[in-house]
Tab-separated table of C-alpha atoms and ligand atoms in Angstrom:
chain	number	residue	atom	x	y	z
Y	184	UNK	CA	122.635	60.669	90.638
Y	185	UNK	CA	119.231	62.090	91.735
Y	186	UNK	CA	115.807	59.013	91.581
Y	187	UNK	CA	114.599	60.984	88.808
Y	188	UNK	CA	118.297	61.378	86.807
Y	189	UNK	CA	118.140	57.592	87.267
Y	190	UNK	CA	114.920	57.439	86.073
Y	191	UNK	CA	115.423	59.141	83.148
Y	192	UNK	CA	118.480	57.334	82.618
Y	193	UNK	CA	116.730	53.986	82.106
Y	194	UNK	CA	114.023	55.187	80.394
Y	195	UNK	CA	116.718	56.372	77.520
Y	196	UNK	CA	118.199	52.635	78.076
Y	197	UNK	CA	115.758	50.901	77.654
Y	198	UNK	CA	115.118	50.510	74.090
Y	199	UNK	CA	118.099	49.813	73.217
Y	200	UNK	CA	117.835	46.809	75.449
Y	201	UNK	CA	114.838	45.944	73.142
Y	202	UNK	CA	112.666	45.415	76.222
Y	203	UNK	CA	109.567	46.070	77.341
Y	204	UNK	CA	109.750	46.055	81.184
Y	205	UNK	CA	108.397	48.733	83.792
Y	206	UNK	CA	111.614	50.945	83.442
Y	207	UNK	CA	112.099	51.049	87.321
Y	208	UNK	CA	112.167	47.339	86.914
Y	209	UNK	CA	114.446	47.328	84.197
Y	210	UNK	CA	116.971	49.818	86.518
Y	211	UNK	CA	116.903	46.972	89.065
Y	212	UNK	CA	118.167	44.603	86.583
Y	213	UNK	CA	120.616	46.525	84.216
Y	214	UNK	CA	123.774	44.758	84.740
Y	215	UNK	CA	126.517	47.112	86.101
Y	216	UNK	CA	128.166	47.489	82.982
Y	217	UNK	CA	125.082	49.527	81.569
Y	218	UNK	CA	125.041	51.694	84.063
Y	219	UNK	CA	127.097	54.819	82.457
Y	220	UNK	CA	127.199	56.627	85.895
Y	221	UNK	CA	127.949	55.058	89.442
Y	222	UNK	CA	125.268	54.808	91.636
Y	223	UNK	CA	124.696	57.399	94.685
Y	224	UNK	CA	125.159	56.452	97.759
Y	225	UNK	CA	121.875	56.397	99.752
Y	226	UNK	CA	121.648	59.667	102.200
Y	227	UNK	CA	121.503	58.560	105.797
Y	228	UNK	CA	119.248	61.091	107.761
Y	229	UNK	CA	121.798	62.055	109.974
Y	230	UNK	CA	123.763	63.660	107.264
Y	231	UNK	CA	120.881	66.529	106.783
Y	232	UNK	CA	122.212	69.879	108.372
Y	233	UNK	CA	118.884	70.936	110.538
Y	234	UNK	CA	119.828	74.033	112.244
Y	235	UNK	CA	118.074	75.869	114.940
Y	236	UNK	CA	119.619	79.106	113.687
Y	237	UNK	CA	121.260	80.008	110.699
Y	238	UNK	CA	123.691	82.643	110.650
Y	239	UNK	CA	123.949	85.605	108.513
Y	240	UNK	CA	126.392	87.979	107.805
Y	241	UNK	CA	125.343	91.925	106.007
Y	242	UNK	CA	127.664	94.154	104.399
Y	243	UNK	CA	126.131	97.867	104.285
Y	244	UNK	CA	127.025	101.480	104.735
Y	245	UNK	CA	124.410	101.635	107.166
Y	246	UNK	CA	125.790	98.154	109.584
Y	247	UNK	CA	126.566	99.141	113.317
Y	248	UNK	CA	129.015	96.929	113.297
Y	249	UNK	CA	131.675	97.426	116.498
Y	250	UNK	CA	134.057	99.947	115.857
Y	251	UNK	CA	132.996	101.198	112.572
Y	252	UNK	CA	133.420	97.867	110.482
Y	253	UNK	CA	130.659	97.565	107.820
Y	254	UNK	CA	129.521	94.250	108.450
Y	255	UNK	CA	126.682	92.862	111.001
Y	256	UNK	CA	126.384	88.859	112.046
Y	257	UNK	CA	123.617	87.738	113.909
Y	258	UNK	CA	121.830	84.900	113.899
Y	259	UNK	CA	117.918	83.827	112.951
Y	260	UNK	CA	116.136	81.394	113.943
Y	261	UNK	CA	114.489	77.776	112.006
Y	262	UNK	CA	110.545	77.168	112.720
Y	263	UNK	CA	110.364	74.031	111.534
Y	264	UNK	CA	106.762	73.627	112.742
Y	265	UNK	CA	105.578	76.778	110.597
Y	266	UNK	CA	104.133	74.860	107.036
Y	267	UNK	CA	100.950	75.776	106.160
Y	268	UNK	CA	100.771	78.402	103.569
Y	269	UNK	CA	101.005	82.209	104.310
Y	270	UNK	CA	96.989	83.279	103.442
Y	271	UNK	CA	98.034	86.077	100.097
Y	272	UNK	CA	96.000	89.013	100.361
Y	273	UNK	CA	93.643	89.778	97.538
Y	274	UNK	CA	94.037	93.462	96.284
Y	275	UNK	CA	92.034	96.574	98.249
Y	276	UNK	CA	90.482	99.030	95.263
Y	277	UNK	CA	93.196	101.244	95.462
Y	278	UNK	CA	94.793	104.435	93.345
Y	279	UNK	CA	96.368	103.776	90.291
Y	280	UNK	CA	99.417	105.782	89.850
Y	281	UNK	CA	100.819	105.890	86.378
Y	282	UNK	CA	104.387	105.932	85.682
Y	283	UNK	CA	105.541	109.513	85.218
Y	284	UNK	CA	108.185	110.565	82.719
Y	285	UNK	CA	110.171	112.142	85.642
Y	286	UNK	CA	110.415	108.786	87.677
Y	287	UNK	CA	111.292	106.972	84.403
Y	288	UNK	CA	114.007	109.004	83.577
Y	289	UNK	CA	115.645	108.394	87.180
Y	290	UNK	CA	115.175	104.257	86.137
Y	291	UNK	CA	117.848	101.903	85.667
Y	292	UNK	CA	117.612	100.358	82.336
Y	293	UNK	CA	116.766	96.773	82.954
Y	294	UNK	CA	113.826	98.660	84.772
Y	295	UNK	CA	113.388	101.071	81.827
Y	296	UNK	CA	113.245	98.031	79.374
Y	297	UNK	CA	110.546	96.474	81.622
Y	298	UNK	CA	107.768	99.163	81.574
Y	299	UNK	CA	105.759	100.017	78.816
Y	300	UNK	CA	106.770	104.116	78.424
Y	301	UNK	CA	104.655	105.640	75.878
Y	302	UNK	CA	102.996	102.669	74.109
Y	303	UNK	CA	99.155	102.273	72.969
Y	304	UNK	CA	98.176	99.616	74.819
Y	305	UNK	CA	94.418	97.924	73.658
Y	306	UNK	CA	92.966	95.539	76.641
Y	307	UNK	CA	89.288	93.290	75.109
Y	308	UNK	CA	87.460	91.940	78.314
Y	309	UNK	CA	88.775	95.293	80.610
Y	310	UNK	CA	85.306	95.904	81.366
Y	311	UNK	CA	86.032	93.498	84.873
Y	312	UNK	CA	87.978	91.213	86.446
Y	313	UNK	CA	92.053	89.946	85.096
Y	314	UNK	CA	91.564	92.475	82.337
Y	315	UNK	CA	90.983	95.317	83.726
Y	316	UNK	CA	93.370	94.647	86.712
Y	317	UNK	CA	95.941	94.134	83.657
Y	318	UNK	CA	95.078	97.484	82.092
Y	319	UNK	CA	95.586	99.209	85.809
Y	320	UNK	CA	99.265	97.443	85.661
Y	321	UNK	CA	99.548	98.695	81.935
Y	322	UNK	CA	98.685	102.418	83.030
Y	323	UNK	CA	101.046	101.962	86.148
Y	324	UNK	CA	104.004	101.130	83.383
Y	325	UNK	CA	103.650	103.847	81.911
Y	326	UNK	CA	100.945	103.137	78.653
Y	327	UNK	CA	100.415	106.343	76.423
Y	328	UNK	CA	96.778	105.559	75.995
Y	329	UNK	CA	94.591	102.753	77.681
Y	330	UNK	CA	91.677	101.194	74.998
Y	331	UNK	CA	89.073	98.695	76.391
Y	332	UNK	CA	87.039	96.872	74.049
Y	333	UNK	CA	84.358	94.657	75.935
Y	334	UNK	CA	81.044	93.725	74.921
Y	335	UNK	CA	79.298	94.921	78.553
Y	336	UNK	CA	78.652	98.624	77.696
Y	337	UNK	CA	77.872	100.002	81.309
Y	338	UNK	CA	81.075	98.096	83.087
Y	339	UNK	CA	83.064	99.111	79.885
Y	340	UNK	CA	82.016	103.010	80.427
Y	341	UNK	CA	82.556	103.007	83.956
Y	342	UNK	CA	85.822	101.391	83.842
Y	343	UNK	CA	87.480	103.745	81.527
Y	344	UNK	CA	85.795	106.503	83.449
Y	345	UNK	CA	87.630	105.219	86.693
Y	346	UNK	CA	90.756	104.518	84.977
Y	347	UNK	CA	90.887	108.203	83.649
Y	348	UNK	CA	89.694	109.376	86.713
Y	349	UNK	CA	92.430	107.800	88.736
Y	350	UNK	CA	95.075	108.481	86.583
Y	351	UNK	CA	94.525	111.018	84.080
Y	352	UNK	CA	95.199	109.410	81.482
Y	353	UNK	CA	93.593	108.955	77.852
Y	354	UNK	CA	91.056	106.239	77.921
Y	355	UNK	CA	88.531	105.065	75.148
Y	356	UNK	CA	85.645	102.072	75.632
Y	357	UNK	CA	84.849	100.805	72.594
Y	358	UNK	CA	81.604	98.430	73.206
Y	359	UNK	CA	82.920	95.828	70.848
Y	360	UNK	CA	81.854	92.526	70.325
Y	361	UNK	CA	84.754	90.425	69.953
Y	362	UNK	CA	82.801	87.505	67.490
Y	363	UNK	CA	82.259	90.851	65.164
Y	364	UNK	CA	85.636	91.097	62.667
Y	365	UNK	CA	83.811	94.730	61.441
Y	366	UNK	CA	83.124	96.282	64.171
Y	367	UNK	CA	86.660	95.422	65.669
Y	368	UNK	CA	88.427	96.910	62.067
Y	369	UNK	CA	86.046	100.403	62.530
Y	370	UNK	CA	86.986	100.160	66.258
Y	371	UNK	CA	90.915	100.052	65.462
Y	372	UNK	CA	91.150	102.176	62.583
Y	373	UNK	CA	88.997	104.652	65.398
Y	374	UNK	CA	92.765	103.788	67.820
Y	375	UNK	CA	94.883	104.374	65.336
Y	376	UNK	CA	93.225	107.891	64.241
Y	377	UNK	CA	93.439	109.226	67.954
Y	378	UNK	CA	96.456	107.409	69.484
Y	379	UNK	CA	98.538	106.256	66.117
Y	380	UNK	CA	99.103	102.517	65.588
Y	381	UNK	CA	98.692	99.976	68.750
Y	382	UNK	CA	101.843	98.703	70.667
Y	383	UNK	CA	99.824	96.210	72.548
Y	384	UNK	CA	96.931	94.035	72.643
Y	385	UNK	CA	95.776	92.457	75.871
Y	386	UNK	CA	93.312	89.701	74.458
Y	387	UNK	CA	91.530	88.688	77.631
Y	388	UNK	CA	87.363	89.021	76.787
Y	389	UNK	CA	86.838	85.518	76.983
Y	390	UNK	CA	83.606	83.312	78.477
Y	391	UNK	CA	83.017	79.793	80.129
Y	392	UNK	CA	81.129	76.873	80.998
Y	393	UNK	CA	81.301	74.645	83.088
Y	394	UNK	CA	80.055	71.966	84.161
Y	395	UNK	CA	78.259	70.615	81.023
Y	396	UNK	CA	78.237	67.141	79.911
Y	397	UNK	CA	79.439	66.742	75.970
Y	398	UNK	CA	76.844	64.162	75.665
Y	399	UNK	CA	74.499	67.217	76.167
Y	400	UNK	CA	75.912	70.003	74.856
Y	401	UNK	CA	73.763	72.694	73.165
Y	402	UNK	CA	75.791	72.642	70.028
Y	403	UNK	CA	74.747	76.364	69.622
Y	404	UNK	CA	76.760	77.276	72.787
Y	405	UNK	CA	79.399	74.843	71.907
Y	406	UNK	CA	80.009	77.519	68.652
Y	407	UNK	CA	79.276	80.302	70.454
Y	408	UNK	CA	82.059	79.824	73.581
Y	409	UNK	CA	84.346	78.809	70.431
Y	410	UNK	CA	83.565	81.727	68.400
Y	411	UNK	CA	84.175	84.626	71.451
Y	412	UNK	CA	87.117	82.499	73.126
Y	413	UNK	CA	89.449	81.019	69.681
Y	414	UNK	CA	87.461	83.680	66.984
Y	415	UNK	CA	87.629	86.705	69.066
Y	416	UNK	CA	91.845	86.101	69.858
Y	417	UNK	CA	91.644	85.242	65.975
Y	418	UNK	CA	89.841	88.411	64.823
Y	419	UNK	CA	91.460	90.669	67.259
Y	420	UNK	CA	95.191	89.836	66.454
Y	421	UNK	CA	94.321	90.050	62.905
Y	422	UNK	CA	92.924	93.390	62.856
Y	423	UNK	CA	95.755	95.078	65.237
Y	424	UNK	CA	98.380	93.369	63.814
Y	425	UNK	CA	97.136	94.493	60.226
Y	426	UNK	CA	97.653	98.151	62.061
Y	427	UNK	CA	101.408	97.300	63.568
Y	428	UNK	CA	102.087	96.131	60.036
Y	429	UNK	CA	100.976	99.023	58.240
Y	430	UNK	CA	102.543	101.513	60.533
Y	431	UNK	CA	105.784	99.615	60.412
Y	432	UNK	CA	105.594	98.811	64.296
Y	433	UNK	CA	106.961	96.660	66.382
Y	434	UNK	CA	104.334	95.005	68.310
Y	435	UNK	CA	103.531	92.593	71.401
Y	436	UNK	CA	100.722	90.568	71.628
Y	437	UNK	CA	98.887	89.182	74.477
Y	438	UNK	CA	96.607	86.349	74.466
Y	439	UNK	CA	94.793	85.115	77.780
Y	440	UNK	CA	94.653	81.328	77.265
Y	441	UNK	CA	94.624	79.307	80.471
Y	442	UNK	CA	95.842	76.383	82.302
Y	443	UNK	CA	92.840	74.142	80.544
Y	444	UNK	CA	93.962	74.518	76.978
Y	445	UNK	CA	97.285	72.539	78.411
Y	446	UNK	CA	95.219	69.640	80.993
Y	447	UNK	CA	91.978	68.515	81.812
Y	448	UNK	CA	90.207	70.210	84.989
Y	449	UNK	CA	88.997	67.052	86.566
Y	450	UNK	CA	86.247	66.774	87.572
Y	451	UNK	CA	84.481	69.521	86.082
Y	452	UNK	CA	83.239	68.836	82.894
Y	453	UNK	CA	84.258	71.855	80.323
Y	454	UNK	CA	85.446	70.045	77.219
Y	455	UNK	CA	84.695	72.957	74.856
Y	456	UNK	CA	86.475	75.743	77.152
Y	457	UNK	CA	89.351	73.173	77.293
Y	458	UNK	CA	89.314	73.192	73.685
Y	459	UNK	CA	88.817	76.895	73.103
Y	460	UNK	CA	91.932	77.361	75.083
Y	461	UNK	CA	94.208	75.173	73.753
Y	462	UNK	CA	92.907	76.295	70.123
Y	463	UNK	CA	94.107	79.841	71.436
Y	464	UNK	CA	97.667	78.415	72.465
Y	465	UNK	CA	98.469	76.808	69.711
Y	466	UNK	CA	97.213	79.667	67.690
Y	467	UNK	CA	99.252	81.895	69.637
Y	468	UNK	CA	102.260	79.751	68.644
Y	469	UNK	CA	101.261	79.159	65.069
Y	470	UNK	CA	100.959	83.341	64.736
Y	471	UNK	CA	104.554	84.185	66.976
Y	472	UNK	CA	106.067	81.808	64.141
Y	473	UNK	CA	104.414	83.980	60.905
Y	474	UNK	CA	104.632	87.168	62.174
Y	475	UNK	CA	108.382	87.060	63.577
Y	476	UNK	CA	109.410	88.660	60.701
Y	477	UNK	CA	107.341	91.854	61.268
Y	478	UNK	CA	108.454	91.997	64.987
Y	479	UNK	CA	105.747	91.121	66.027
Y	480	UNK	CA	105.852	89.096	69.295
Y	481	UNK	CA	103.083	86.711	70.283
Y	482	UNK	CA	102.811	85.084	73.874
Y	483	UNK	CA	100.270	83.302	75.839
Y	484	UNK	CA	99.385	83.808	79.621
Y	485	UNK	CA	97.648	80.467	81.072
Y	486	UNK	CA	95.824	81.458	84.500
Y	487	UNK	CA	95.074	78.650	86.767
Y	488	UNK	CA	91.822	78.895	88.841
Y	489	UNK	CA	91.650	82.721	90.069
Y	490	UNK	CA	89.280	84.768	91.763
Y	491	UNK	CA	87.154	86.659	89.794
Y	492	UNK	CA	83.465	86.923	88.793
Y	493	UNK	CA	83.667	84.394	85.944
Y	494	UNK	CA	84.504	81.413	88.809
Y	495	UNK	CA	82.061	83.082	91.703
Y	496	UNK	CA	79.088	80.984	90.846
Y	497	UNK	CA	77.361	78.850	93.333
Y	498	UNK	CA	77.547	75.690	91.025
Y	499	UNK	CA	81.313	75.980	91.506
Y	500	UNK	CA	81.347	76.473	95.623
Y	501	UNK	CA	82.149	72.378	96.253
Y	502	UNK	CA	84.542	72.395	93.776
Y	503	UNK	CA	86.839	74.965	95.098
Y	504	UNK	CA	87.897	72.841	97.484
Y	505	UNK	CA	89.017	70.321	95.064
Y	506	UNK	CA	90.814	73.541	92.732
Y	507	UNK	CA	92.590	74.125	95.940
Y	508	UNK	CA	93.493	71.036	97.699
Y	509	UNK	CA	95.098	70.388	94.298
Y	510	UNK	CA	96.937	73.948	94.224
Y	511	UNK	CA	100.534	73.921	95.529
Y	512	UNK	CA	99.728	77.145	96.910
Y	513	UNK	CA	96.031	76.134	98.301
Y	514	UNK	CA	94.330	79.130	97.173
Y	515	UNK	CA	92.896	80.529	93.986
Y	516	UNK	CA	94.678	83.830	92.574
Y	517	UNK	CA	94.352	87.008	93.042
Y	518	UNK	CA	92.684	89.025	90.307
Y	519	UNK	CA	95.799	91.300	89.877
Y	520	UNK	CA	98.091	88.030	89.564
Y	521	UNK	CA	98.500	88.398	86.056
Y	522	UNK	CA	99.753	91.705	86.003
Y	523	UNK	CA	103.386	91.621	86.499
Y	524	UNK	CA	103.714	89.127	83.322
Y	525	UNK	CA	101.583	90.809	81.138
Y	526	UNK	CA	103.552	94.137	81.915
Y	527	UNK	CA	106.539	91.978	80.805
Y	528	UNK	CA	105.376	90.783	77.943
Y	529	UNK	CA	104.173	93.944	76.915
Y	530	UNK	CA	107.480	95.491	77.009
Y	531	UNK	CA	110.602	95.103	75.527
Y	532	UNK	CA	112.004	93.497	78.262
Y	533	UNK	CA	110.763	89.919	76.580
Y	534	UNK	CA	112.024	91.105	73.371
Y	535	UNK	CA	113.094	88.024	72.384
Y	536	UNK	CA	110.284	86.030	73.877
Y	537	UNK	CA	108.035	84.466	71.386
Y	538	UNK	CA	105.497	82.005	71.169
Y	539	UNK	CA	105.364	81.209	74.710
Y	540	UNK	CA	102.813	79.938	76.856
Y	541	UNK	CA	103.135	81.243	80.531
Y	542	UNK	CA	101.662	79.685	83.391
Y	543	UNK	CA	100.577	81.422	86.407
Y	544	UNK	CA	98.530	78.642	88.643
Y	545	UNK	CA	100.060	78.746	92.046
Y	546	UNK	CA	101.618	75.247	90.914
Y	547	UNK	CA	98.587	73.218	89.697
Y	548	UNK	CA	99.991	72.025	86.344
Y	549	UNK	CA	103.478	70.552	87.954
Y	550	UNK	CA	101.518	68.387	89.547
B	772	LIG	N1	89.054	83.439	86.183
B	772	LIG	C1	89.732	82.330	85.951
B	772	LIG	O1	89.848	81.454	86.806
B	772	LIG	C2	90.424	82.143	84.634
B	772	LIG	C3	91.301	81.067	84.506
B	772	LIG	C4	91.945	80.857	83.292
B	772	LIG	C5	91.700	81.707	82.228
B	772	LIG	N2	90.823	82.743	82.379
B	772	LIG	C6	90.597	83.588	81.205
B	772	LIG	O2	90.888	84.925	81.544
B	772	LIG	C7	90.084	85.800	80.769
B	772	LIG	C8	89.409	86.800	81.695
B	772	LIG	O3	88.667	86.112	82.664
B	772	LIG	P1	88.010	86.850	83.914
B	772	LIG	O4	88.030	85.888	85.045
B	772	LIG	O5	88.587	88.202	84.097
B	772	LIG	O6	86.500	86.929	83.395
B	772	LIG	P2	85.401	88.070	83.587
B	772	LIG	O7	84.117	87.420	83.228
B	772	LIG	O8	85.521	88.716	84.928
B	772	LIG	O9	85.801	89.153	82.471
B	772	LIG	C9	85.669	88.864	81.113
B	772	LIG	C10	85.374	90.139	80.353
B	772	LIG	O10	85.248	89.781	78.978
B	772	LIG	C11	84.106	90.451	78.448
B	772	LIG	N3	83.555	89.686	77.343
B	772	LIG	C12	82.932	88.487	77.385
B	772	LIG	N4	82.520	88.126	76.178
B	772	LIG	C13	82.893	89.105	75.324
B	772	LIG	C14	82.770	89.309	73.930
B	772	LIG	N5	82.115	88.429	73.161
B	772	LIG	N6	83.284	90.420	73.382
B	772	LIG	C15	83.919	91.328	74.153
B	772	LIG	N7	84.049	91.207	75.481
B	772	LIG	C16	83.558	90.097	76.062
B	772	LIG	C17	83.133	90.535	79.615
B	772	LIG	O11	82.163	91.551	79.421
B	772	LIG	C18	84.074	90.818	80.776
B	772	LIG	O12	84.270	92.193	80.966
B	772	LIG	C19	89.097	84.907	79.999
B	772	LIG	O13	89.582	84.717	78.704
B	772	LIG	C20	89.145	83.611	80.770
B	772	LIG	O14	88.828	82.482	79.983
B	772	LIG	C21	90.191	82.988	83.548
């Protein structure tokens, strides 16, 4: 039995020992009779294989094996010195290429199910950074029709003026607001005239600060981070599911949340982005749960620290360091790191994924 098997073990022991030891301590003096498995024996270190090579074996039609056989073996070699982290490129600006109906139809299915062929997709915050890299992905799966809504009216223009440019596709900016439930219904009913009824919403316009004390936060920008980052996911599912309801749709929908609405990013102080974020998690949850029985999915995506505009701000330099040196994977992500789970979500392929919060932090929150 593993340390932590053990550990667990004891832990599930211990009250019904009625005691209120340390439960390591209590492991140490269980008598043997409690102990429902036997104990492992300790591992010496010369029982740990450590090759220098490790041999492999292929079977393909295109091996050179001797004398036609259709196998190779060779060996590779072990670097055992070789731990620090391969650096992860961040993406270059390049083409978009959607997914043509041709190159779908030559798909496997499992492939098929995991693109987005022919949906209305709706992205808030794809003026910039994670959400507009997310409606890229969404155009590369094969969306019918791309919709931004963002609040920044000259990114929002020239991003759906790229993103038709590069791909031909239909694209509408809607400068929306996402605090402004009205404006959001006129924008939607707009979608639904041109495109029909949304298949997706991307909910990714969010804001935040950091690095304010709550003994002296401006309770006026306490309600306004609360109203754009828990109202806006609020106001935004509830006008596009309305839509999916009404045209009988099944629908997925997306809600950016983040690693803070599930721990506390010591040592930067951000209590109300923490609590906007978990407010959006457990509303995602809450809304998976009621709207289930209209098929309409709802997940969660929790980024860790990435690199985008929202995070390059001087005041945040020295902390970096500390983001990374507590990263498993010692870097912050890449701005297109979201993409492959939000295509998956999207699509059918998480069809019976519901209510789930996602984390994609290069390891911070095992920690
Ligand atoms: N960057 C990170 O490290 C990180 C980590 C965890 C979660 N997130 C979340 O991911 C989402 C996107 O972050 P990002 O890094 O791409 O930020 P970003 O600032 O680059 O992009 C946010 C977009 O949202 C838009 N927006 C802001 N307020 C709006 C409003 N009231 N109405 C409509 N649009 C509005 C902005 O104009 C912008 O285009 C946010 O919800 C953020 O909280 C980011």
């Amino acid at each position: 039995m593993s340390g932590r098997s053990a550990l667990r073990l004891t832990r599930a022991v211990a009250p019904l020992l009625n005691t209120t030891r340390a439960s390591t301590r209590i492991s140490r003096s269980l008598p043997v009779a409690h102990r429902a498995f036997s104990q492992s024996s300790v591992r010496l270190r010369s029982d740990v294989v450590r090759e220098t090579e490790v041999p492999v074996s292929v079977y393909s039609p295109d091996s050179t094996g001797a004398a036609g056989s259709t196998s190779d073996h060779f060996s590779i070699p072990v670097n055992r010195d070789d731990a620090t982290p391969k650096p992860f490129p961040p993406p270059e600006d390049t083409e978009v290429i959607p997914l043509s109906k041709a190159v779908y139809r030559q798909m496997p299915p499992t492939l098929q199910k995991m693109s987005i062929m022919d949906k209305v997709v709706i992205i808030t915050g794809g003026a910039r950074g994670l959400g507009n890299h997310m409606a890229r992905a969404c155009a590369e799966a094969g969306a019918k029709a791309l919709v931004i809504f963002d609040a920044n009216q000259e990114l929002g223009d020239e991003a759906a003026a790229e993103l038709h440019q590069k791909t031909q596709l239909p694209v509408s900016f809607f400068k929306v607001d996402v605090r402004d439930g009205a404006a959001i219904n006129a924008a939607v009913d707009s979608v639904v005239e041109t495109y029909g009824a949304p298949d997706v919403l991307i909910n990714s316009a969010g804001i935040a600060d950091s690095n304010i004390k709550a003994e002296t936060y401006d309770p006026a920008m306490f309600r306004r981070l609360i109203d754009i980052n828990l109202t806006g996911s609020f106001l935004m599912s509830q006008s596009v599911g309305r839509a999916m309801m009404a045209a009988g749709k099944p629908g997925s929908i997306v809600l950016v949340a983040s690693m803070s609405g599930s721990i506390v990013n010591y040592p930067q102080e951000q209590s109300c982005y923490n609590a906007s974020k978990a407010g959006v998690i457990q509303f995602g949850k809450s809304l998976a749960a009621e709207w289930a029985k209209y098929n309409i999915r709802v997940n969660c995506i929790s980024p860790g620290y990435m690199d985008t505009a929202l995070n390059r701000v001087p005041a945040l330099e020295a902390q970096k360091k500390i983001w990374r040196s507590l990263t498993p994977q010692a870097r912050l992500g890449n701005v297109d790191e979201l993409n492959g789970l939000c295509v998956f979500l999207a699509s059918d392929a998480s069809s019976f994924m519901t209510g789930a919060n996602v984390a994609i932090d290069g390891g911070y929150t095992v920690l």
